[in-house]
Amino acid sequence: DVQSRPPAGLAFPTGFRWGTATAAYQIEGAAAEDGRAPSIWDTFSRVPGKVRNGDTGDIAADHYHRMTEDVALMRDLGVTDYRFSVAWPRVQPTGRGPALQKGLDFYRRLVDELRAAGIRPVATLYHWDLPQELEDGGGWPHRETAERFAEYASLVAGALGDRVATWTTLNEPWCAAFLGYASGVHAPGRTDPAASLRAAHHFNLAHGLAVGALRAALPASTEVSLTLNLHAVRPLTGSEADGDAARRVDALGNRVFLDPVFHGRLPEDLVADTAALTDWSFVRDGDLAAASAPVDSLGINYYSPTVVAAGTHEGPSPWPGAERHVRFEPAPGPRTAMDWPVDADGLHELLTRLRDELPHVPLMVTENGAAYDDYADPSGEVHDPERVAYLRQHLAAVHRALADGVDVRGYFLWSLLDNFEWAYGYGKRFGVVHVDFASQRRTPKDSARWYGEVIARGGLPQ
Ligand code: PNW
């Protein structure tokens, strides 16, 4: 009825996709079940000192065994879409050869369960869990990994293709390339800046080859996409030097992927800035054409802005070649439990930039959310007012972007469940549903009820 509708200014378009997001290694557990082989995260999380508290994804939120319950939680929330990832080592344990049927079966059950609940499945093929055997053969700096990825894409699409609404090739290749191979804070933990640039290129190539494999296996109506964690880069001052620092970070954080994927070219300034590390001769004829196979949408993950100035920073850094040119400045204002600044304007900035740069590419916010320590009251209810405030501000920023003519089709809250937060282990909680990792009991937080109301109203309450 009219009463329950939000004021016009805060209503989202009809058909807007309201989702939540997760990733396989962060929630599934069952790391050695049904033939799954180790990924680079199984290996990395066992290296002392790499993950806080020695946490691993061995059990995680035990989603592999609680999938039906987790889909029911989403049905109660009323989401229209669910973004999950397929674990490569469950489907193709060594990264090569025929598919493992039991692995595919799990995702088939998940997708069927989602569809029965009226929730559109949005599947990501790579959310950082490379089969360890492929890393042993050279990993992402090695060209063959991109070819193996396209084969894996084709296996999964052949098995599940017609049941999945949207296929995403990669999640955040920036993190996978530069946190994985340059700063080493993510798996596989290498600190080789030149290798990280090769990895970045092979991610672009892998993406493009996988788009081709997906198109060949899927009905024409299937949406094929890519998710990037783009950086809302701001120079500290209007000085030319700070502007140059921002340009470098934009090249290494954004255009390193945007230019090959959407324009079929390498950023010239990036090639010049990294000349001391590589001559980029690993980019072969045809690679950039392959990388720029057309996609149907772009997913962007946003948490915080990045403020930079001319200066230096210590390595090992995820910004190869920028160590002697860029200083990272703490952004002002409140922070989340990750110590990440809360600044919704950065999301609006990114969305409007993409509107201008890629006017014909529909966008989706494929991750946004925050870690906060939440607290249970004596009745067992879990309260997370800061998360509600964070989500409200960021949804308002998406709404402003819509009003400014940005074609944003959906918003996926990170995350459905508290989960394995990579190098931070289970200590950082991003879920709108609390998970007690001892009992695996799920308890929706206040933020889950709030998000459910937003979805039901189709917009933000005043
Ligand atoms: C993203 N950084 O990770 C991932 O896609 C999720 O799996 C993750 O849980 C979520 O954001 C929250 O961290 C990131 O250091 C990890 O810039 C690190 C960075 C960015 C994104």
CSV table of N, CA and C and ligand atoms in Angstrom, one decimal, residues 22-23 26 83 127-128 171-172 174-175 179 185-186 227 229 231 301 303 338 340 367 414-415 419-422 424 430, ligand 1:
chain,number,residue,atom,x,y,z
A,22,THR,N,28.8,-14.0,-0.8
A,22,THR,CA,29.7,-14.8,0.0
A,22,THR,C,30.8,-15.3,-1.0
A,23,ALA,N,31.8,-16.1,-0.5
A,23,ALA,CA,32.8,-16.7,-1.3
A,23,ALA,C,33.0,-18.1,-0.7
A,26,GLN,N,35.5,-18.8,2.1
A,26,GLN,CA,35.2,-18.1,3.4
A,26,GLN,C,34.1,-18.7,4.2
A,83,ARG,N,25.0,-13.9,-4.6
A,83,ARG,CA,26.3,-14.1,-5.3
A,83,ARG,C,27.2,-15.0,-4.4
A,127,HIS,N,37.1,-16.8,-6.8
A,127,HIS,CA,37.2,-15.9,-5.7
A,127,HIS,C,38.4,-16.4,-4.8
A,128,TRP,N,39.6,-16.5,-5.5
A,128,TRP,CA,40.9,-16.6,-4.9
A,128,TRP,C,41.4,-18.0,-4.5
A,171,ASN,N,36.7,-12.5,-9.2
A,171,ASN,CA,36.5,-11.5,-8.2
A,171,ASN,C,37.8,-10.8,-7.8
A,172,GLU,N,37.8,-9.5,-8.0
A,172,GLU,CA,38.9,-8.7,-7.5
A,172,GLU,C,40.3,-9.2,-7.9
A,174,TRP,N,42.6,-7.5,-8.6
A,174,TRP,CA,43.7,-6.6,-8.0
A,174,TRP,C,44.2,-7.3,-6.7
A,175,CYS,N,43.3,-7.7,-5.8
A,175,CYS,CA,43.7,-8.4,-4.6
A,175,CYS,C,44.5,-9.7,-4.9
A,179,LEU,N,48.0,-8.4,-3.8
A,179,LEU,CA,48.1,-8.9,-2.4
A,179,LEU,C,48.7,-10.3,-2.4
A,185,VAL,N,50.4,-10.6,1.4
A,185,VAL,CA,49.5,-10.8,2.6
A,185,VAL,C,48.3,-11.7,2.3
A,186,HIS,N,48.1,-12.0,1.0
A,186,HIS,CA,47.2,-13.0,0.7
A,186,HIS,C,47.9,-14.2,0.0
A,227,THR,N,34.0,-8.8,-11.7
A,227,THR,CA,34.0,-8.0,-10.6
A,227,THR,C,35.4,-7.4,-10.2
A,229,ASN,N,37.6,-4.7,-7.6
A,229,ASN,CA,37.6,-3.8,-6.5
A,229,ASN,C,38.3,-2.5,-6.9
A,231,HIS,N,39.4,1.4,-7.0
A,231,HIS,CA,39.9,2.3,-5.9
A,231,HIS,C,39.4,3.7,-6.2
A,301,ASN,N,33.2,-3.7,-6.3
A,301,ASN,CA,33.3,-3.9,-4.9
A,301,ASN,C,33.8,-2.7,-4.2
A,303,TYR,N,34.5,-0.6,-0.5
A,303,TYR,CA,34.5,-0.5,1.0
A,303,TYR,C,34.9,0.9,1.5
A,338,MET,N,37.8,-3.1,10.7
A,338,MET,CA,39.0,-3.3,9.9
A,338,MET,C,40.0,-2.1,9.9
A,340,TRP,N,39.1,0.5,8.4
A,340,TRP,CA,38.8,1.1,7.1
A,340,TRP,C,37.9,2.3,7.3
A,367,GLU,N,29.8,-6.0,-4.0
A,367,GLU,CA,30.1,-6.1,-2.6
A,367,GLU,C,30.2,-4.7,-2.0
A,414,TRP,N,27.9,-7.4,1.3
A,414,TRP,CA,28.9,-8.3,1.9
A,414,TRP,C,28.9,-8.2,3.4
A,415,SER,N,28.4,-9.2,4.1
A,415,SER,CA,28.2,-10.5,3.6
A,415,SER,C,26.9,-11.1,4.3
A,419,ASN,N,32.3,-14.8,8.5
A,419,ASN,CA,33.0,-15.8,7.7
A,419,ASN,C,34.5,-15.7,7.9
A,420,PHE,N,35.3,-16.5,7.2
A,420,PHE,CA,36.8,-16.4,7.2
A,420,PHE,C,37.2,-15.2,6.5
A,421,GLU,N,37.6,-14.2,7.2
A,421,GLU,CA,38.0,-12.9,6.6
A,421,GLU,C,39.5,-12.9,6.2
A,422,TRP,N,39.9,-13.9,5.4
A,422,TRP,CA,41.2,-14.0,4.8
A,422,TRP,C,42.3,-13.8,5.9
A,424,TYR,N,42.7,-12.0,8.2
A,424,TYR,CA,42.2,-11.6,9.6
A,424,TYR,C,41.4,-12.8,10.2
A,430,PHE,N,31.8,-9.7,9.1
A,430,PHE,CA,31.1,-8.9,8.1
A,430,PHE,C,29.6,-9.3,7.9
B,1,PNW,C1,37.0,-8.3,-0.5
B,1,PNW,N1,42.3,-4.6,0.4
B,1,PNW,O1,38.3,-8.4,0.0
B,1,PNW,C2,36.7,-9.7,-0.9
B,1,PNW,O2,36.1,-9.8,-2.2
B,1,PNW,C3,35.9,-10.4,0.1
B,1,PNW,O3,36.2,-11.8,0.0
B,1,PNW,C4,36.3,-9.9,1.5
B,1,PNW,O4,35.8,-10.7,2.6
B,1,PNW,C5,35.8,-8.5,1.6
B,1,PNW,O5,36.3,-7.7,0.5
B,1,PNW,C6,36.1,-7.8,2.9
B,1,PNW,O6,37.5,-7.7,3.1
B,1,PNW,C7,39.3,-7.4,0.1
B,1,PNW,O7,43.2,-4.8,1.3
B,1,PNW,C8,40.3,-7.6,0.9
B,1,PNW,O8,42.3,-3.5,-0.3
B,1,PNW,C9,41.3,-6.7,1.0
B,1,PNW,C10,41.2,-5.5,0.3
B,1,PNW,C11,40.2,-5.2,-0.5
B,1,PNW,C12,39.2,-6.2,-0.6
